[in-house]
Amino acid sequence: MGLLSILRKLKSAPDQEVRILLLGLDNAGKTTLLKQLASEDISHITPTQGFNIKSVQSQGFKLNVWDIGGQRKIRPYWRNYFENTDVLIYVIDSADRKRFEETGQELAELLDEEKLSGVPVLIFANKQDLLTAAPASEIAEGLNLHTIRDRIWQIQSCSALTGEGVQDGMNWVCKNVNAKKK
Amino acid sequence: MKLKRLLLRYYPPGIILEYVQGGELKTKSIDLLDLSPGTDVGTLVEEIRKAEPLITASRKEQVIHLILRLQEKLGQQEDHKFYLFKVLRAHILPLTNVAFNKSGSCFITGSYDRTCKIWDTASGEELHTLEGHRNVVYAIAFNNPYGDKIATGSFDKTCKLWSAETGKCYHTFRGHTAEIVCLSFNLQSTLIATGSMDTTAKLWDIQNGEEVVMLTGHSAEIIALSFNTTGDRIITGSFDHTVAVWDVGTGRKLHILIGHRAEISSAQFNWDCSLIVTGSMDKTCMLWNAVTGIRVATLTGHDDEVLDVCFDYTGQRIATSSADGSARVYNAETKKCIAKLEGHEGEISKICFNSQGSRILTASSDKTARLWDPHTGQCIQILEGHTDEIFSCAFNYKGDIIITGSKDNTCRIWR
């Protein structure tokens, strides 16, 4: 990657490039999702201390996906990455019910950010492979997603581990990238 | 004009003249870039005396003595083995760039955690944290050779000037409309130049903190800039595939170096300001006459993007590093490839010579930094330990300490 490549991915993307920001609490499965998207090995994933960037081709788009570490102490730095975001993907551990409130709060704060205003948001209800996972409908209700009116949004149940539902979510992303990209 | 005293400069080899003119103390340098242990001292001193009237007959012995000392220094064979001295873990997010002051007594690190930290080289202790930026601190620099000031350029679109001694912020330079990604002091330490993703570069007055001039004309992001040694020219390298040469005094564009077929990655003057080297994503490196702007040579050989280029201190050799995982050394005179540095298992994003020109240091995405012999291309040492890719690396002036900055949030000192 290198610093120079990061700068190249930072600049205003040409027509067919999409900048996607992948956020969510620690242990939500963001990096697993990123690696699943890039068809990479997902057996040895450790907490992300900084960020990971991968580019994947999908439906004629080059998706530059930025996976940002979700630990509490580095969440204040999420805003380093807001500029030029085309789509926000927010990942939730559907089996970690104890943290639904926390993750809902973080999401609400993101949706209030001026630099992310109007940016389409996809919420992945991840870890559906676990028996204890809450269904997407329950999470949508718990997070009051229906009150989001300033942008298009979607919730998609998935398992980053098995890959189930991931492609459906990315199809939605490609369909709903801002009109200017098309 | 009256000569006060003579000073020695080891790298690049030279003699500094301190003299009085019109009651004012001034300095100038006699560059001895071609000096080697085998150079005939008698002939050289005669040449110097012919060209420099300040060197009178009475000074001859002293000049001979200085040249002998330079030759002794140049002839020293060092076989320094580096070991990991300290791991600095104070940054909580990935590092960007790192830089030493001239004496090497301290160094600075920039980070995604929005700070720049000043470190004591000998102890590895954190001296100051420069806080105030609202986004990634990307570009950093000391005003070497003085080393009393630090400049930081940030994704928050501002540049800040700090005291290296106290960590106090002197000025915040506002005006860019996008991320600042490169900056430099002039050697005279009167100006800071900043290059930005907003396609412009700006020159700022260090004393009063005002914008002196804006350099406009590029049609894409500026990602590299470099002053020449005398400080009257500056070059900017851009993603628009060109490099521009500007007059510092007026901000007028003197030349556009057109030839590369992809984004510029790096651009630099050589010491005597006669040549410019540029690296590009088009897999080549080009050499240009700095005065006329005419291309002198195209250095080919890499199989992928050239990510970094640099001259050695005397300007006699050029090193290039590439996304193909190799680095190369070229002779600036013959333009021939002298050595291939092969062994890294990932792209090489940074490359530099030590001041002596006897070693090359490379930083790679394979999580290692490597030390090479520029003459043979042989890998001398692999610096292992980082747990993620290395973004930046630097030698101190003496060449016996190395620092590396990584995506793993640490900086490591090797000595």
Coordinates of C-alpha atoms in Angstrom, one line a residue:
Chain A
M1 CA 0.0 0.0 0.0
G2 CA 2.4 2.7 1.1
L3 CA 1.6 6.3 1.9
L4 CA 1.5 7.3 -1.7
S5 CA -1.2 4.7 -2.5
I6 CA -3.2 6.0 0.4
L7 CA -3.0 9.5 -1.1
R8 CA -4.2 8.1 -4.5
K9 CA -7.2 6.5 -2.8
L10 CA -7.9 9.7 -1.0
K11 CA -8.3 11.9 -4.0
S12 CA -11.7 12.6 -5.5
A13 CA -12.3 9.4 -7.3
P14 CA -13.0 9.3 -11.0
D15 CA -16.5 8.3 -12.3
Q16 CA -16.2 4.6 -11.7
E17 CA -14.5 4.6 -8.3
V18 CA -16.5 4.4 -5.1
R19 CA -15.1 5.3 -1.7
I20 CA -16.7 3.1 1.0
L21 CA -16.2 3.6 4.7
L22 CA -16.6 0.5 6.9
L23 CA -17.4 1.4 10.5
G24 CA -18.8 -0.3 13.6
L25 CA -17.8 -1.3 17.1
D26 CA -14.8 -3.4 17.8
N27 CA -15.3 -7.1 17.1
A28 CA -18.3 -6.4 14.8
G29 CA -16.5 -8.2 12.0
K30 CA -15.4 -5.3 9.7
T31 CA -12.0 -6.7 8.8
T32 CA -13.5 -10.2 8.2
L33 CA -16.1 -8.6 6.0
L34 CA -13.4 -6.7 4.1
K35 CA -11.3 -9.8 3.6
Q36 CA -14.4 -11.8 2.5
L37 CA -15.1 -9.1 -0.1
A38 CA -11.5 -9.4 -1.4
S39 CA -11.7 -13.2 -1.3
E40 CA -8.8 -13.4 1.2
D41 CA -8.1 -15.8 4.0
I42 CA -10.1 -15.0 7.1
S43 CA -8.7 -17.4 9.6
H44 CA -6.2 -15.1 11.3
I45 CA -7.8 -11.8 12.0
T46 CA -6.7 -9.6 14.9
P47 CA -8.2 -6.3 16.2
T48 CA -7.5 -3.5 13.8
Q49 CA -5.3 -0.9 15.5
G50 CA -5.4 1.5 12.6
F51 CA -7.1 0.8 9.2
N52 CA -7.1 -1.5 6.3
I53 CA -7.8 -0.6 2.7
K54 CA -8.8 -2.9 -0.2
S55 CA -10.0 -2.3 -3.7
V56 CA -12.5 -4.7 -5.2
Q57 CA -14.3 -4.8 -8.5
S58 CA -18.0 -5.1 -8.5
Q59 CA -20.5 -4.4 -11.3
G60 CA -18.3 -2.1 -13.2
F61 CA -17.3 -0.2 -10.1
K62 CA -14.0 -0.1 -8.3
L63 CA -14.9 -0.2 -4.7
N64 CA -12.2 1.3 -2.4
V65 CA -13.2 0.0 1.0
W66 CA -11.7 1.6 4.1
D67 CA -12.0 -0.6 7.2
I68 CA -11.4 1.5 10.3
G69 CA -10.6 0.1 13.7
G70 CA -13.6 0.2 16.1
Q71 CA -12.0 0.1 19.6
R72 CA -13.4 2.8 21.9
K73 CA -10.2 4.8 22.2
I74 CA -9.7 5.2 18.5
R75 CA -13.4 5.9 17.6
P76 CA -12.8 9.6 18.0
Y77 CA -10.5 9.3 15.0
W78 CA -13.2 7.9 12.6
R79 CA -13.7 11.4 11.4
N80 CA -10.2 11.4 9.9
Y81 CA -11.7 9.3 7.1
F82 CA -15.1 11.0 6.5
E83 CA -14.0 13.2 3.5
N84 CA -15.2 12.1 0.1
T85 CA -17.2 9.1 1.4
D86 CA -19.7 7.8 -1.1
V87 CA -21.3 5.0 0.9
L88 CA -21.2 4.2 4.6
I89 CA -21.3 0.6 5.7
Y90 CA -22.0 0.1 9.4
V91 CA -21.4 -3.4 10.8
I92 CA -23.2 -4.8 13.8
D93 CA -22.5 -8.0 15.8
S94 CA -26.1 -9.3 15.8
A95 CA -25.2 -11.7 18.6
D96 CA -23.8 -9.1 21.0
R97 CA -27.1 -7.9 22.4
K98 CA -25.4 -6.2 25.4
R99 CA -23.9 -3.7 23.1
F100 CA -26.9 -2.8 20.9
E101 CA -27.4 0.4 22.8
E102 CA -23.7 1.4 22.4
T103 CA -23.7 0.6 18.7
G104 CA -26.9 2.4 18.1
Q105 CA -25.5 5.5 19.8
E106 CA -22.4 5.4 17.6
L107 CA -24.5 5.0 14.5
A108 CA -26.7 7.9 15.5
E109 CA -23.6 10.1 16.0
L110 CA -22.3 9.2 12.6
L111 CA -25.6 10.1 10.9
D112 CA -25.4 13.5 12.6
E113 CA -21.9 14.2 11.1
E114 CA -22.0 17.0 8.6
K115 CA -19.4 15.5 6.3
L116 CA -21.5 12.3 6.0
S117 CA -24.8 14.1 5.5
G118 CA -26.9 12.5 2.7
V119 CA -24.4 9.6 2.3
P120 CA -26.3 6.3 1.8
V121 CA -25.9 3.9 4.7
L122 CA -25.9 0.1 4.6
I123 CA -26.2 -1.7 7.9
F124 CA -24.9 -5.2 8.0
A125 CA -26.6 -7.3 10.7
N126 CA -23.5 -9.5 10.9
K127 CA -22.8 -12.9 12.5
Q128 CA -26.1 -14.5 11.5
D129 CA -24.2 -17.8 11.5
L130 CA -24.5 -17.7 15.3
L131 CA -27.6 -19.2 16.9
T132 CA -28.0 -16.3 19.3
A133 CA -28.0 -13.7 16.5
A134 CA -30.9 -11.2 16.5
P135 CA -32.7 -11.0 13.2
A136 CA -32.2 -7.9 11.1
S137 CA -35.8 -6.8 11.7
E138 CA -35.3 -6.8 15.5
I139 CA -32.1 -4.7 15.1
A140 CA -33.8 -2.3 12.7
E141 CA -36.5 -1.7 15.3
G142 CA -34.1 -1.5 18.2
L143 CA -32.0 1.1 16.4
N144 CA -35.1 3.1 15.2
L145 CA -33.8 2.9 11.6
H146 CA -37.2 3.8 10.3
T147 CA -36.6 7.3 11.6
I148 CA -33.8 7.9 9.2
R149 CA -35.2 10.3 6.6
D150 CA -32.2 12.3 5.3
R151 CA -30.7 9.5 3.3
I152 CA -31.4 6.2 1.7
W153 CA -30.6 3.2 4.0
Q154 CA -30.8 -0.5 4.1
I155 CA -30.3 -3.3 6.6
Q156 CA -29.0 -6.6 5.4
S157 CA -28.4 -9.7 7.4
C158 CA -25.2 -11.4 6.7
S159 CA -22.4 -13.6 7.9
A160 CA -18.9 -12.3 7.0
L161 CA -17.6 -15.7 8.0
T162 CA -19.6 -17.8 5.5
G163 CA -20.2 -14.9 3.1
E164 CA -23.9 -15.3 3.2
G165 CA -25.8 -12.0 2.5
V166 CA -22.6 -10.1 1.8
Q167 CA -23.1 -9.9 -1.9
D168 CA -26.7 -8.9 -1.5
G169 CA -25.5 -5.9 0.5
M170 CA -22.9 -5.0 -2.0
N171 CA -25.4 -5.1 -4.8
W172 CA -27.5 -2.6 -2.9
V173 CA -24.4 -0.4 -2.5
C174 CA -23.7 -0.4 -6.2
K175 CA -27.3 0.3 -7.0
N176 CA -27.5 3.2 -4.6
V177 CA -24.2 5.0 -5.1
N178 CA -24.9 8.7 -5.6
A179 CA -26.4 9.6 -8.9
K180 CA -23.3 11.7 -9.8
K181 CA -21.2 8.5 -9.9
K182 CA -23.3 7.1 -12.7
Chain B
M1 CA 36.0 41.2 1.9
K2 CA 38.0 39.6 4.7
L3 CA 38.1 35.9 5.5
K4 CA 37.4 35.2 9.2
R5 CA 37.7 31.5 9.4
L6 CA 37.3 28.2 7.5
L7 CA 35.0 25.4 8.6
L8 CA 34.7 21.8 7.5
R9 CA 31.6 20.2 6.1
Y10 CA 31.8 16.4 5.9
Y11 CA 28.7 15.7 3.8
P12 CA 28.6 16.6 1.1
P13 CA 32.3 17.3 1.3
G14 CA 33.1 21.0 1.4
I15 CA 34.8 23.9 3.1
I16 CA 32.7 26.7 4.5
L17 CA 34.1 30.2 4.4
E18 CA 33.1 32.7 7.0
Y19 CA 34.0 36.2 5.8
V20 CA 33.1 39.9 6.5
Q21 CA 31.8 42.1 3.7
G22 CA 30.6 45.6 4.4
G23 CA 30.7 45.0 8.2
E24 CA 28.4 42.0 7.8
L25 CA 29.4 38.4 8.6
K26 CA 28.6 36.1 5.7
T27 CA 29.3 32.5 4.7
K28 CA 29.8 30.7 1.4
S29 CA 30.8 27.2 0.6
I30 CA 33.4 25.5 -1.7
D31 CA 31.8 22.2 -2.7
L32 CA 34.2 19.4 -3.2
L33 CA 31.6 16.8 -4.5
D34 CA 34.2 14.8 -6.5
L35 CA 36.7 14.5 -3.7
S36 CA 37.9 11.0 -3.0
P37 CA 40.8 9.6 -0.9
G38 CA 42.8 9.4 -4.1
T39 CA 42.5 13.0 -5.2
D40 CA 45.8 14.9 -5.5
V41 CA 45.6 17.5 -2.8
G42 CA 48.3 19.9 -4.2
T43 CA 46.5 20.2 -7.6
L44 CA 43.1 20.6 -5.9
V45 CA 44.3 23.4 -3.6
E46 CA 45.7 25.3 -6.7
E47 CA 42.4 25.0 -8.4
I48 CA 40.6 26.2 -5.3
R49 CA 42.9 29.2 -5.0
K50 CA 42.4 30.1 -8.7
A51 CA 38.6 30.2 -8.3
E52 CA 38.4 31.7 -4.8
P53 CA 40.4 34.9 -4.1
L54 CA 39.6 34.7 -0.4
I55 CA 41.9 31.7 -0.1
T56 CA 45.3 33.5 0.0
A57 CA 48.7 32.0 0.2
S58 CA 48.8 32.3 4.0
R59 CA 45.6 30.1 4.1
K60 CA 47.1 27.4 1.9
E61 CA 48.4 25.1 4.7
Q62 CA 45.1 25.3 6.5
V63 CA 43.1 24.3 3.4
I64 CA 45.4 21.4 2.8
H65 CA 44.9 20.2 6.3
L66 CA 41.1 20.5 5.9
I67 CA 41.1 18.5 2.7
L68 CA 43.2 15.8 4.2
R69 CA 40.7 15.5 7.0
L70 CA 37.9 15.2 4.5
Q71 CA 39.8 12.5 2.7
E72 CA 40.4 10.7 5.9
K73 CA 36.6 10.8 6.6
L74 CA 35.8 9.6 3.1
G75 CA 38.2 6.7 3.3
Q76 CA 36.8 5.3 6.5
Q77 CA 35.3 1.9 6.1
E78 CA 32.4 1.5 8.4
D79 CA 30.9 -1.8 9.1
H80 CA 28.2 -0.9 11.4
K81 CA 25.8 -3.6 12.4
F82 CA 22.4 -2.3 13.5
Y83 CA 20.3 -3.7 16.3
L84 CA 16.8 -2.8 17.5
F85 CA 17.4 -0.3 20.3
K86 CA 13.8 0.8 21.2
V87 CA 10.2 0.4 20.2
L88 CA 8.2 3.6 20.7
R89 CA 4.6 2.9 21.3
A90 CA 3.2 6.3 22.2
H91 CA 1.2 6.8 19.0
I92 CA -2.2 5.2 19.1
L93 CA -2.7 5.1 15.3
P94 CA -0.4 4.4 12.3
L95 CA 2.6 6.6 11.7
T96 CA 3.1 8.6 8.6
N97 CA 6.5 10.2 8.2
V98 CA 9.6 10.5 10.3
A99 CA 12.6 12.9 10.3
F100 CA 15.8 13.6 12.2
N101 CA 17.3 17.0 13.0
K102 CA 20.7 17.6 11.6
S103 CA 22.7 16.6 14.6
G104 CA 20.5 13.5 15.1
S105 CA 19.9 14.4 18.8
C106 CA 16.2 14.2 18.3
F107 CA 13.6 13.2 15.7
I108 CA 10.0 13.6 14.9
T109 CA 7.1 11.3 14.0
G110 CA 3.7 12.1 12.4
S111 CA 0.7 10.0 12.9
Y112 CA -2.9 9.3 12.1
D113 CA -3.6 10.1 15.7
R114 CA -3.3 13.8 14.7
T115 CA -0.1 14.5 16.7
C116 CA 3.5 14.9 15.9
K117 CA 5.9 13.7 18.6
I118 CA 9.4 14.9 19.3
W119 CA 11.8 12.1 20.6
D120 CA 15.2 12.1 22.2
T121 CA 17.3 9.8 20.1
A122 CA 19.7 8.7 22.8
S123 CA 17.1 7.6 25.3
G124 CA 14.1 7.1 23.2
E125 CA 12.2 9.4 25.5
E126 CA 9.2 11.4 24.3
L127 CA 10.1 15.1 24.7
H128 CA 7.0 16.8 23.4
T129 CA 3.7 16.0 21.8
L130 CA 2.6 18.7 19.2
E131 CA -1.1 18.8 19.5
G132 CA -3.6 21.0 17.7
H133 CA -4.2 19.5 14.3
R134 CA -7.7 18.2 13.7
N135 CA -6.8 15.4 11.3
V136 CA -3.8 13.2 10.2
V137 CA -0.4 14.8 10.6
Y138 CA 1.1 13.6 7.3
A139 CA 4.1 15.8 6.3
I140 CA 6.7 16.8 8.8
A141 CA 10.1 18.6 8.7
F142 CA 12.9 20.1 10.8
N143 CA 14.4 23.4 9.5
N144 CA 17.8 21.7 9.1
P145 CA 20.6 22.5 9.5
Y146 CA 19.3 24.8 12.3
G147 CA 16.9 22.3 13.8
D148 CA 15.2 24.8 16.1
K149 CA 11.8 24.7 14.3
I150 CA 9.4 22.0 13.1
A151 CA 6.7 22.2 10.5
T152 CA 3.7 19.9 10.3
G153 CA 1.3 19.5 7.4
S154 CA -2.1 17.9 8.0
F155 CA -5.1 16.5 6.3
D156 CA -6.9 19.3 8.2
K157 CA -5.6 21.6 5.4
T158 CA -3.4 23.6 7.7
C159 CA 0.3 23.7 8.3
K160 CA 1.8 24.6 11.7
L161 CA 5.2 25.9 12.8
W162 CA 6.5 24.9 16.2
S163 CA 9.4 25.4 18.4
A164 CA 11.5 22.3 18.5
E165 CA 12.8 23.3 21.9
T166 CA 9.5 24.0 23.8
G167 CA 6.9 22.5 21.5
K168 CA 5.1 25.8 21.4
C169 CA 3.1 26.6 18.2
Y170 CA 4.3 29.8 16.5
H171 CA 1.9 30.0 13.6
T172 CA -0.9 28.1 11.9
F173 CA -0.9 28.6 8.1
R174 CA -4.4 28.6 6.7
G175 CA -5.4 28.8 3.1
H176 CA -5.2 25.4 1.4
T177 CA -8.6 23.9 0.6
A178 CA -7.6 20.2 0.8
E179 CA -5.1 18.0 2.6
I180 CA -1.5 19.1 2.9
V181 CA 0.7 16.2 1.9
C182 CA 4.2 17.6 1.4
L183 CA 6.2 20.4 2.8
S184 CA 9.8 21.7 3.1
F185 CA 11.8 24.5 4.6
N186 CA 14.3 26.2 2.4
L187 CA 17.9 25.6 3.5
Q188 CA 18.1 29.3 4.6
S189 CA 15.1 28.7 6.9
T190 CA 13.2 31.8 5.9
L191 CA 10.3 30.0 4.0
I192 CA 8.1 26.9 4.3
A193 CA 6.6 25.4 1.2
T194 CA 3.4 23.3 1.4
G195 CA 1.9 21.2 -1.3
S196 CA -1.7 20.1 -1.3
M197 CA -4.3 17.9 -2.8
D198 CA -6.0 21.2 -3.8
T199 CA -3.5 21.3 -6.7
T200 CA -1.6 24.3 -5.4
A201 CA 1.5 24.9 -3.4
K202 CA 2.1 27.9 -1.2
L203 CA 5.2 29.6 0.2
W204 CA 4.9 31.0 3.8
D205 CA 7.0 33.5 5.7
I206 CA 8.4 31.9 8.8
Q207 CA 8.8 35.2 10.7
N208 CA 5.4 36.8 10.2
G209 CA 3.4 33.7 9.3
E210 CA 1.9 35.2 6.2
E211 CA 1.4 33.6 2.8
V212 CA 4.1 34.9 0.4
V213 CA 3.0 33.4 -2.8
M214 CA 0.7 30.7 -4.2
L215 CA 2.0 28.4 -7.0
T216 CA -0.9 27.6 -9.3
G217 CA -1.0 25.8 -12.6
H218 CA -1.1 22.1 -11.8
S219 CA -4.4 20.3 -12.9
A220 CA -4.1 17.6 -10.2
E221 CA -2.9 17.0 -6.6
I222 CA 0.7 18.1 -5.7
I223 CA 2.3 15.3 -3.8
A224 CA 6.0 16.2 -3.8
L225 CA 8.1 19.4 -3.6
S226 CA 11.7 20.3 -3.2
F227 CA 13.7 23.5 -2.8
N228 CA 17.1 23.7 -4.5
T229 CA 20.2 24.3 -2.3
T230 CA 20.4 28.0 -3.0
G231 CA 16.8 28.5 -2.3
D232 CA 15.9 30.4 -5.5
R233 CA 14.0 27.5 -7.2
I234 CA 11.4 25.1 -6.1
I235 CA 9.9 22.1 -7.9
T236 CA 6.4 20.6 -7.5
G237 CA 5.5 17.1 -8.6
S238 CA 1.8 16.3 -9.4
F239 CA -0.6 13.6 -10.1
D240 CA -1.2 15.5 -13.4
H241 CA 2.0 13.7 -14.6
T242 CA 4.1 16.8 -14.7
V243 CA 6.7 18.6 -12.5
A244 CA 6.9 22.4 -12.5
V245 CA 10.0 24.5 -11.8
W246 CA 9.1 27.8 -10.0
D247 CA 11.1 31.0 -9.2
V248 CA 10.8 31.3 -5.5
G249 CA 11.1 35.1 -5.4
T250 CA 8.2 35.8 -7.8
G251 CA 6.2 32.6 -7.8
R252 CA 6.6 32.6 -11.6
K253 CA 6.5 29.2 -13.4
L254 CA 9.8 28.8 -15.3
H255 CA 9.5 25.3 -16.8
I256 CA 7.0 22.4 -16.9
L257 CA 8.8 19.1 -17.1
I258 CA 6.5 17.0 -19.5
G259 CA 7.3 13.5 -20.4
H260 CA 6.0 11.1 -17.8
R261 CA 2.9 9.2 -18.8
A262 CA 1.5 8.7 -15.3
E263 CA 1.3 10.3 -11.9
I264 CA 4.6 11.7 -10.4
S265 CA 5.6 10.0 -7.2
S266 CA 8.7 11.9 -6.2
A267 CA 10.9 14.8 -7.4
Q268 CA 14.2 16.2 -6.1
F269 CA 17.1 18.5 -7.0
N270 CA 20.7 17.3 -6.7
W271 CA 23.0 19.3 -4.4
D272 CA 24.6 21.6 -6.9
C273 CA 21.1 22.4 -8.4
S274 CA 22.1 21.3 -11.9
L275 CA 19.8 18.3 -12.2
I276 CA 16.3 17.2 -11.2
V277 CA 15.2 13.6 -10.8
T278 CA 11.6 12.5 -11.0
G279 CA 9.9 9.2 -10.4
S280 CA 6.6 8.2 -11.8
M281 CA 3.8 5.6 -11.8
D282 CA 4.8 5.0 -15.5
K283 CA 7.6 2.8 -14.1
T284 CA 10.3 5.2 -15.2
C285 CA 12.5 7.8 -13.6
M286 CA 13.7 10.8 -15.6
L287 CA 16.6 13.2 -15.3
W288 CA 16.2 16.8 -16.3
N289 CA 18.5 19.8 -16.7
A290 CA 17.4 22.0 -13.9
V291 CA 18.3 25.2 -15.7
T292 CA 16.8 24.6 -19.1
G293 CA 14.1 22.1 -18.1
I294 CA 15.2 19.8 -20.9
R295 CA 15.1 16.0 -20.3
V296 CA 18.5 14.5 -20.1
A297 CA 17.7 10.8 -19.6
T298 CA 15.0 8.3 -18.9
L299 CA 16.0 5.6 -16.5
T300 CA 14.1 2.4 -17.2
G301 CA 14.2 -1.1 -15.8
H302 CA 11.5 -1.3 -13.2
D303 CA 8.5 -3.6 -13.9
D304 CA 6.1 -1.6 -11.9
E305 CA 5.4 1.9 -10.5
V306 CA 8.4 3.9 -9.3
L307 CA 7.4 5.0 -5.8
D308 CA 10.5 7.0 -4.6
V309 CA 13.7 8.4 -6.0
C310 CA 16.6 10.2 -4.4
F311 CA 20.1 11.5 -5.1
D312 CA 23.0 10.7 -2.9
Y313 CA 24.3 13.7 -1.0
T314 CA 26.9 14.6 -3.7
G315 CA 24.4 14.1 -6.6
Q316 CA 26.6 11.5 -8.3
R317 CA 24.1 8.6 -7.9
I318 CA 20.4 8.1 -8.0
A319 CA 18.4 5.5 -6.2
T320 CA 14.9 4.4 -7.2
S321 CA 12.4 2.1 -5.4
S322 CA 9.4 0.4 -7.0
A323 CA 6.2 -1.4 -6.5
D324 CA 7.9 -4.3 -8.2
G325 CA 9.8 -5.0 -4.9
S326 CA 13.2 -4.0 -6.2
A327 CA 15.4 -0.9 -6.0
R328 CA 18.0 0.3 -8.4
V329 CA 21.1 2.5 -8.3
Y330 CA 22.1 4.6 -11.3
N331 CA 25.1 6.7 -12.1
A332 CA 23.9 10.3 -12.6
E333 CA 26.8 10.9 -15.1
T334 CA 26.6 7.9 -17.3
K335 CA 22.9 7.2 -16.6
K336 CA 23.7 3.5 -16.3
C337 CA 22.3 1.2 -13.8
I338 CA 25.1 0.3 -11.3
A339 CA 23.2 -2.1 -9.0
K340 CA 19.9 -3.9 -8.5
L341 CA 18.7 -4.3 -4.9
E342 CA 16.6 -7.4 -4.8
G343 CA 15.1 -9.3 -1.9
H344 CA 12.1 -7.4 -0.6
E345 CA 8.8 -9.4 -0.7
G346 CA 6.6 -6.4 -1.2
E347 CA 6.6 -2.9 -2.7
I348 CA 9.3 -0.5 -1.6
S349 CA 7.7 2.8 -0.7
K350 CA 10.8 4.7 0.6
I351 CA 14.5 4.8 -0.3
C352 CA 17.4 6.9 1.0
F353 CA 21.2 7.1 1.1
N354 CA 23.1 7.7 4.2
S355 CA 25.1 11.0 4.2
Q356 CA 28.3 9.2 3.4
G357 CA 26.7 7.5 0.4
S358 CA 28.0 4.1 1.6
R359 CA 24.6 2.6 2.4
I360 CA 21.1 2.6 1.1
L361 CA 18.0 2.1 3.3
T362 CA 14.7 0.9 2.0
A363 CA 11.3 0.6 3.6
S364 CA 8.7 -2.0 2.4
S365 CA 5.2 -3.3 2.7
D366 CA 6.9 -6.7 3.6
K367 CA 7.3 -5.2 7.2
T368 CA 11.1 -5.0 6.9
A369 CA 13.6 -2.2 6.3
R370 CA 16.8 -3.3 4.5
L371 CA 20.3 -2.0 4.3
W372 CA 22.2 -2.3 1.1
D373 CA 25.6 -1.7 -0.4
P374 CA 25.0 0.7 -3.3
H375 CA 28.1 -0.4 -5.1
T376 CA 27.4 -4.2 -5.2
G377 CA 23.6 -4.3 -4.6
Q378 CA 24.2 -6.7 -1.8
C379 CA 21.8 -6.7 1.1
I380 CA 23.9 -6.0 4.2
Q381 CA 21.1 -6.4 6.8
I382 CA 17.4 -6.9 7.2
L383 CA 15.7 -4.9 10.0
E384 CA 12.9 -7.1 11.2
G385 CA 10.4 -6.5 13.9
H386 CA 7.6 -4.3 12.7
T387 CA 4.2 -6.2 12.5
D388 CA 2.8 -4.2 9.7
E389 CA 4.1 -2.4 6.6
I390 CA 6.8 0.3 7.0
F391 CA 5.8 3.8 5.7
S392 CA 8.9 5.8 6.4
C393 CA 12.6 5.5 7.3
A394 CA 15.6 7.8 7.9
F395 CA 19.3 7.8 8.7
N396 CA 20.8 10.3 11.1
Y397 CA 23.5 12.6 9.6
K398 CA 26.3 10.4 11.0
G399 CA 24.7 7.3 9.5
D400 CA 24.9 5.2 12.6
I401 CA 21.2 5.4 13.7
I402 CA 18.1 4.5 11.7
I403 CA 14.4 5.2 12.5
T404 CA 11.4 3.5 10.9
G405 CA 7.8 4.4 11.1
S406 CA 5.1 1.8 10.5
K407 CA 1.4 1.2 10.1
D408 CA 1.7 -0.9 13.2
N409 CA 1.6 2.4 15.3
T410 CA 5.2 2.1 16.4
C411 CA 8.4 3.8 15.6
R412 CA 11.6 1.8 16.0
I413 CA 15.1 3.0 16.7
W414 CA 18.0 0.9 15.3
R415 CA 21.6 1.6 16.2

